[in-house]
Amino acid sequence: MPENILLESPLEGVRVIRLNRPKVLNALNADTIAEINAALEGFATDEAVRAVILTGSDRAFAAGADISEMSGQTVSSMVTQNRFALWQRIAEFPKPLIAAVNGVALGGGLELAMTCDIMIAGETARFGQPEINLGIIPGAGGTQRLTHAVGKSLAMEMVLNARMLSADEALRAGLVSSVYPPEVLMHHAVLLAKQLATRAPLALRAAKASVNAAFENSLTQGLAAERQNFYLLFGTQDQKEGMQAFLEKRRANWQGR
Ligand code: CAA
């Protein structure tokens, strides 16, 4: 049984992973990241799971990597344990992953949220990469994913000078896609996940991989990846069904085949 996360099933097809270390504002220790990975591994192969929400509490999505756990680390322990490599596996989850952020998403907390596909936030959420205050830098994607999301100048202010963003600033910067009153954030996250859960699973997987290719590749490589994924979907029953349903003016019945 996981000790640092709670697993919830609010609706058919939708699962919630809730970070649950309230005493330390959901600081992310190695066990928590391992538990998130284990949950996602199970969801990845479970056909009944179609979309996943990652969230925290009202006060904190997560206040960063666990500083108590990190404080005694050395170069050699960091290199040999290579803990942050495990964070990357979360980015490889093939189904839609939504981060629902209330409270603080700082340091590794923001990096974890940025690993998700869609980030939505409560109006009082705050975002930052304050690692510079600890004499370090972000180590789980903060210098890279944040720069892609908000552009160089704002990313530099956040990483070099620990600038925090309000939810409204994060929305304007493109870091989050929607902002809601904090008390209805989860309701909207579940609604979004429910919509995603009704979509053609193989097309969703291809769509996620294709959008992610935009961050990995040159435009030419990204366009080639998109085209390949597009062509491959013509080998699925869902493509036949989706187009037939359109022509017959009825709702498609997706099989994930
Ligand atoms: N790791 C471990 N413990 C943490 C923590 C963290 N990242 N963030 C908060 N806590 C603990 C505090 O130590 C405190 O514990 P005690 O009650 O035992 O003292 C408890 O959570 C509550 O925190 P505060 O009393 O500080 O609460 P606050 O409301 O006054 O402040 C805060 C909230 C602004 C988030 C503040 O806690 C804070 O600045 N936290 C650290 C944020 C940070 O630096 N994150 C980056 C971590 S490094 C990283 O993430 C590296 C990476 O790239 C992967």
Coordinates of C-alpha atoms and ligand atoms in Angstrom, one line a residue:
M1 CA 0.0 0.0 0.0
P2 CA 1.4 3.4 -0.9
E3 CA 2.0 5.7 2.2
N4 CA 2.6 9.0 0.5
I5 CA -0.2 9.1 -2.0
L6 CA -3.9 8.4 -2.0
L7 CA -5.6 6.8 -5.0
E8 CA -9.2 7.8 -5.9
S9 CA -11.6 6.7 -8.6
P10 CA -14.1 9.6 -9.0
L11 CA -15.7 8.3 -12.2
E12 CA -15.4 5.4 -14.6
G13 CA -12.2 5.7 -16.6
V14 CA -10.8 8.4 -14.3
R15 CA -8.2 7.9 -11.6
V16 CA -6.8 10.5 -9.1
I17 CA -3.3 10.4 -7.5
R18 CA -3.4 12.7 -4.5
L19 CA -0.1 13.6 -2.9
N20 CA -0.6 13.1 0.8
R21 CA 2.3 14.3 3.0
P22 CA 0.5 17.3 4.6
K23 CA 3.0 17.9 7.4
V24 CA 5.7 18.8 4.8
L25 CA 3.4 20.4 2.2
N26 CA 3.7 17.3 0.0
A27 CA 7.4 17.6 -0.3
L28 CA 8.5 14.9 -2.8
N29 CA 10.8 12.3 -1.3
A30 CA 12.1 9.3 -3.2
D31 CA 9.3 7.1 -1.9
T32 CA 6.6 9.4 -3.1
I33 CA 8.1 9.5 -6.6
A34 CA 8.4 5.7 -6.6
E35 CA 4.7 5.4 -5.5
I36 CA 3.6 7.8 -8.2
N37 CA 5.5 5.7 -10.8
A38 CA 4.1 2.5 -9.5
A39 CA 0.6 3.8 -9.7
L40 CA 1.1 5.1 -13.2
E41 CA 2.7 1.8 -14.3
G42 CA -0.5 0.0 -13.3
F43 CA -2.8 2.6 -14.9
A44 CA -0.7 2.5 -18.2
T45 CA -1.7 -1.1 -18.8
D46 CA -5.2 -1.1 -17.3
E47 CA -7.6 -0.5 -20.2
A48 CA -10.3 0.7 -17.8
V49 CA -8.1 3.7 -17.0
R50 CA -8.4 6.4 -19.6
A51 CA -7.2 9.6 -17.9
V52 CA -5.4 10.4 -14.6
I53 CA -5.4 13.5 -12.4
L54 CA -2.4 14.3 -10.2
T55 CA -3.2 16.7 -7.3
G56 CA -2.3 17.7 -3.8
S57 CA -4.1 19.5 -1.0
D58 CA -5.7 23.0 -0.8
R59 CA -2.5 24.3 0.7
A60 CA 0.1 22.6 -1.5
F61 CA 0.3 20.7 -4.8
A62 CA 3.9 20.1 -3.7
A63 CA 6.5 22.4 -2.1
G64 CA 9.4 20.8 -4.0
A65 CA 11.8 17.9 -3.6
D66 CA 12.2 16.9 0.1
I67 CA 14.9 19.2 1.4
S68 CA 15.5 17.0 4.5
E69 CA 16.2 14.1 2.3
M70 CA 18.4 16.1 0.0
S71 CA 20.4 18.1 2.5
G72 CA 23.0 15.4 3.2
Q73 CA 23.5 14.3 -0.4
T74 CA 26.9 14.5 -2.1
V75 CA 27.9 14.6 -5.7
S76 CA 28.6 10.9 -5.6
S77 CA 25.4 9.9 -3.9
M78 CA 23.4 12.1 -6.4
V79 CA 25.2 10.5 -9.4
T80 CA 25.1 6.9 -8.2
Q81 CA 21.5 7.0 -7.0
N82 CA 20.4 9.1 -10.0
R83 CA 17.1 9.7 -8.3
F84 CA 15.8 12.4 -10.5
A85 CA 16.0 10.0 -13.5
L86 CA 12.9 8.3 -12.0
W87 CA 10.9 11.6 -12.4
Q88 CA 11.4 11.3 -16.2
R89 CA 9.4 8.0 -16.2
I90 CA 6.3 10.0 -15.3
A91 CA 6.7 11.9 -18.5
E92 CA 6.5 8.6 -20.4
F93 CA 3.0 7.8 -19.1
P94 CA 1.1 7.2 -22.4
K95 CA -2.4 8.4 -21.3
P96 CA -3.6 11.9 -20.5
L97 CA -2.3 13.2 -17.2
I98 CA -3.7 16.4 -15.7
A99 CA -2.1 18.4 -12.9
A100 CA -4.7 20.1 -10.7
V101 CA -2.8 22.7 -8.7
N102 CA -4.1 24.4 -5.5
G103 CA -1.7 26.1 -3.2
V104 CA 2.0 26.1 -3.9
A105 CA 3.8 24.3 -6.8
L106 CA 7.4 25.0 -6.0
G107 CA 10.7 23.6 -7.2
G108 CA 10.2 19.9 -7.9
G109 CA 6.4 20.4 -7.3
L110 CA 6.3 22.7 -10.3
E111 CA 8.5 20.3 -12.2
L112 CA 6.2 17.4 -11.5
A113 CA 3.2 19.5 -12.6
M114 CA 5.0 20.5 -15.8
T115 CA 5.6 16.8 -16.5
C116 CA 1.8 16.4 -16.8
D117 CA 0.1 17.1 -20.1
I118 CA -2.4 19.7 -19.0
M119 CA -2.0 22.0 -15.9
I120 CA -5.0 23.7 -14.4
A121 CA -5.0 25.8 -11.2
G122 CA -7.0 27.3 -8.4
E123 CA -7.0 31.1 -8.3
T124 CA -4.8 31.2 -5.2
A125 CA -2.1 28.8 -6.6
R126 CA 1.5 30.0 -6.7
F127 CA 4.3 28.7 -8.9
G128 CA 8.0 29.0 -8.6
Q129 CA 11.5 27.5 -8.9
P130 CA 13.1 28.8 -5.7
E131 CA 16.0 26.4 -5.8
I132 CA 18.5 29.3 -6.1
N133 CA 17.6 30.1 -2.5
L134 CA 19.1 26.7 -1.5
G135 CA 22.2 27.2 -3.5
I136 CA 21.2 24.8 -6.2
I137 CA 19.2 24.9 -9.5
P138 CA 16.1 22.9 -10.6
G139 CA 17.1 19.3 -11.3
A140 CA 13.9 17.7 -12.6
G141 CA 13.1 19.7 -15.7
G142 CA 12.6 23.2 -14.3
T143 CA 15.2 25.0 -16.5
Q144 CA 13.9 23.2 -19.6
R145 CA 10.1 22.7 -19.4
L146 CA 9.5 26.0 -17.8
T147 CA 11.5 27.8 -20.5
H148 CA 9.4 26.0 -23.2
A149 CA 6.2 27.0 -21.3
V150 CA 6.8 30.6 -20.4
G151 CA 9.7 31.8 -22.6
K152 CA 13.2 32.8 -21.7
S153 CA 12.9 36.1 -19.9
L154 CA 10.2 35.0 -17.4
A155 CA 11.9 31.6 -16.9
M156 CA 15.2 33.3 -16.2
E157 CA 13.5 35.6 -13.5
M158 CA 12.0 32.5 -11.9
V159 CA 15.1 30.3 -12.0
L160 CA 17.7 33.0 -11.3
N161 CA 15.8 35.2 -8.9
A162 CA 13.1 32.8 -7.4
R163 CA 10.3 34.9 -8.8
M164 CA 6.9 33.4 -8.0
L165 CA 3.9 33.6 -10.3
S166 CA 0.3 33.9 -9.3
A167 CA -2.3 31.7 -11.0
D168 CA -3.3 34.7 -13.1
E169 CA 0.3 35.3 -14.2
A170 CA 0.7 31.6 -14.9
L171 CA -2.4 31.6 -17.1
R172 CA -1.2 34.7 -19.0
A173 CA 2.3 33.1 -19.4
G174 CA 0.8 29.8 -20.8
L175 CA 2.0 27.7 -17.9
V176 CA -1.6 26.7 -17.0
S177 CA -4.5 26.4 -19.4
S178 CA -7.4 27.3 -17.0
V179 CA -7.9 28.9 -13.6
Y180 CA -10.9 28.2 -11.3
P181 CA -12.0 29.1 -7.8
P182 CA -10.0 26.8 -5.6
E183 CA -13.0 24.9 -4.2
V184 CA -14.2 23.9 -7.7
L185 CA -10.8 23.1 -9.2
M186 CA -11.2 19.3 -8.7
H187 CA -14.7 19.3 -10.1
H188 CA -13.3 20.9 -13.3
A189 CA -10.3 18.5 -13.3
V190 CA -12.7 15.6 -13.1
L191 CA -14.9 17.0 -15.9
L192 CA -11.9 17.5 -18.1
A193 CA -10.7 14.0 -17.4
K194 CA -14.2 12.6 -18.1
Q195 CA -14.2 14.3 -21.5
L196 CA -10.7 12.9 -22.3
A197 CA -11.8 9.4 -21.0
T198 CA -14.5 9.3 -23.7
R199 CA -12.1 9.9 -26.6
A200 CA -10.5 7.3 -28.9
P201 CA -7.7 5.8 -26.7
L202 CA -5.2 5.1 -29.5
A203 CA -5.7 8.5 -31.1
L204 CA -5.2 10.1 -27.7
R205 CA -2.0 8.2 -27.2
A206 CA -0.8 9.3 -30.7
A207 CA -1.9 12.9 -30.1
K208 CA 0.0 13.1 -26.8
A209 CA 3.2 11.6 -28.4
S210 CA 2.9 14.0 -31.3
V211 CA 2.5 17.1 -29.2
N212 CA 5.4 16.0 -27.0
A213 CA 7.5 15.6 -30.1
A214 CA 7.3 19.4 -30.5
F215 CA 9.5 19.7 -27.4
E216 CA 12.0 17.1 -28.3
N217 CA 12.7 17.6 -32.0
S218 CA 13.4 20.1 -34.7
L219 CA 10.2 21.2 -36.6
T220 CA 11.1 18.9 -39.5
Q221 CA 11.5 15.9 -37.2
G222 CA 8.4 16.8 -35.2
L223 CA 6.3 17.1 -38.4
A224 CA 7.6 13.7 -39.5
A225 CA 6.6 12.2 -36.2
E226 CA 3.2 13.7 -36.4
R227 CA 2.7 12.5 -39.9
Q228 CA 3.8 8.9 -39.0
N229 CA 1.4 8.9 -36.0
F230 CA -1.4 10.2 -38.2
Y231 CA -0.9 7.5 -40.9
L232 CA -0.7 4.8 -38.3
L233 CA -4.1 5.7 -36.9
F234 CA -5.5 4.6 -40.3
G235 CA -4.8 1.0 -39.1
T236 CA -7.1 1.3 -36.2
Q237 CA -10.8 0.3 -35.9
D238 CA -11.4 3.6 -34.1
Q239 CA -10.5 5.6 -37.3
K240 CA -13.0 3.5 -39.3
E241 CA -15.6 3.9 -36.6
G242 CA -15.0 7.6 -36.0
M243 CA -15.3 8.5 -39.7
Q244 CA -18.2 6.2 -40.3
A245 CA -20.0 7.6 -37.3
F246 CA -19.5 11.1 -38.7
L247 CA -20.9 10.1 -42.1
E248 CA -23.9 8.4 -40.4
K249 CA -24.4 11.4 -38.1
R250 CA -24.2 9.3 -34.9
R251 CA -21.9 9.2 -31.9
A252 CA -18.7 7.1 -32.3
N253 CA -18.3 3.9 -30.2
W254 CA -14.6 3.8 -29.4
Q255 CA -13.0 0.4 -28.8
G256 CA -9.4 1.3 -28.3
R257 CA -8.4 -1.0 -31.1
Ligands
CAA1 N1 11.1 19.8 1.8 C1 11.0 19.4 3.0 N2 10.1 20.0 3.9 C2 9.4 21.0 3.5 C3 9.5 21.5 2.2 C4 10.4 20.8 1.3 N3 10.6 21.2 0.0 N4 8.7 22.6 2.0 C5 8.1 22.8 3.2 N5 8.5 21.8 4.1 C6 8.1 21.7 5.5 C7 8.7 22.8 6.4 O1 10.0 22.4 6.8 C8 7.7 22.7 7.5 O2 8.0 21.7 8.4 P1 7.9 21.9 10.0 O3 6.5 22.2 10.3 O4 8.4 20.6 10.5 O5 8.8 23.0 10.3 C9 6.3 22.4 6.9 O6 6.7 21.8 5.6 C10 5.5 23.6 6.6 O7 6.3 24.6 5.9 P2 6.5 26.1 6.4 O8 6.4 26.2 7.9 O9 7.7 26.6 5.8 O10 5.2 26.8 5.7 P3 5.0 28.2 5.2 O11 3.5 28.4 4.9 O12 5.6 29.2 6.2 O13 5.9 28.3 3.9 C11 6.7 27.5 1.7 C12 5.5 27.5 2.8 C13 6.8 28.9 1.1 C14 6.2 26.5 0.7 C15 8.0 27.1 2.4 O14 7.7 25.9 3.1 C16 9.1 26.9 1.5 O15 9.7 27.8 1.0 N6 9.4 25.6 1.2 C17 10.5 25.2 0.4 C18 10.3 25.5 -1.1 C19 11.5 25.1 -1.9 O16 12.6 25.6 -1.7 N7 11.3 24.1 -2.8 C20 12.4 23.7 -3.7 C21 13.0 22.4 -3.1 S1 14.4 21.9 -4.0 C22 13.9 21.1 -5.4 O17 12.7 20.9 -5.6 C23 14.9 20.5 -6.3 C24 14.4 20.1 -7.6 O18 14.5 20.7 -8.6 C25 13.9 18.7 -7.8

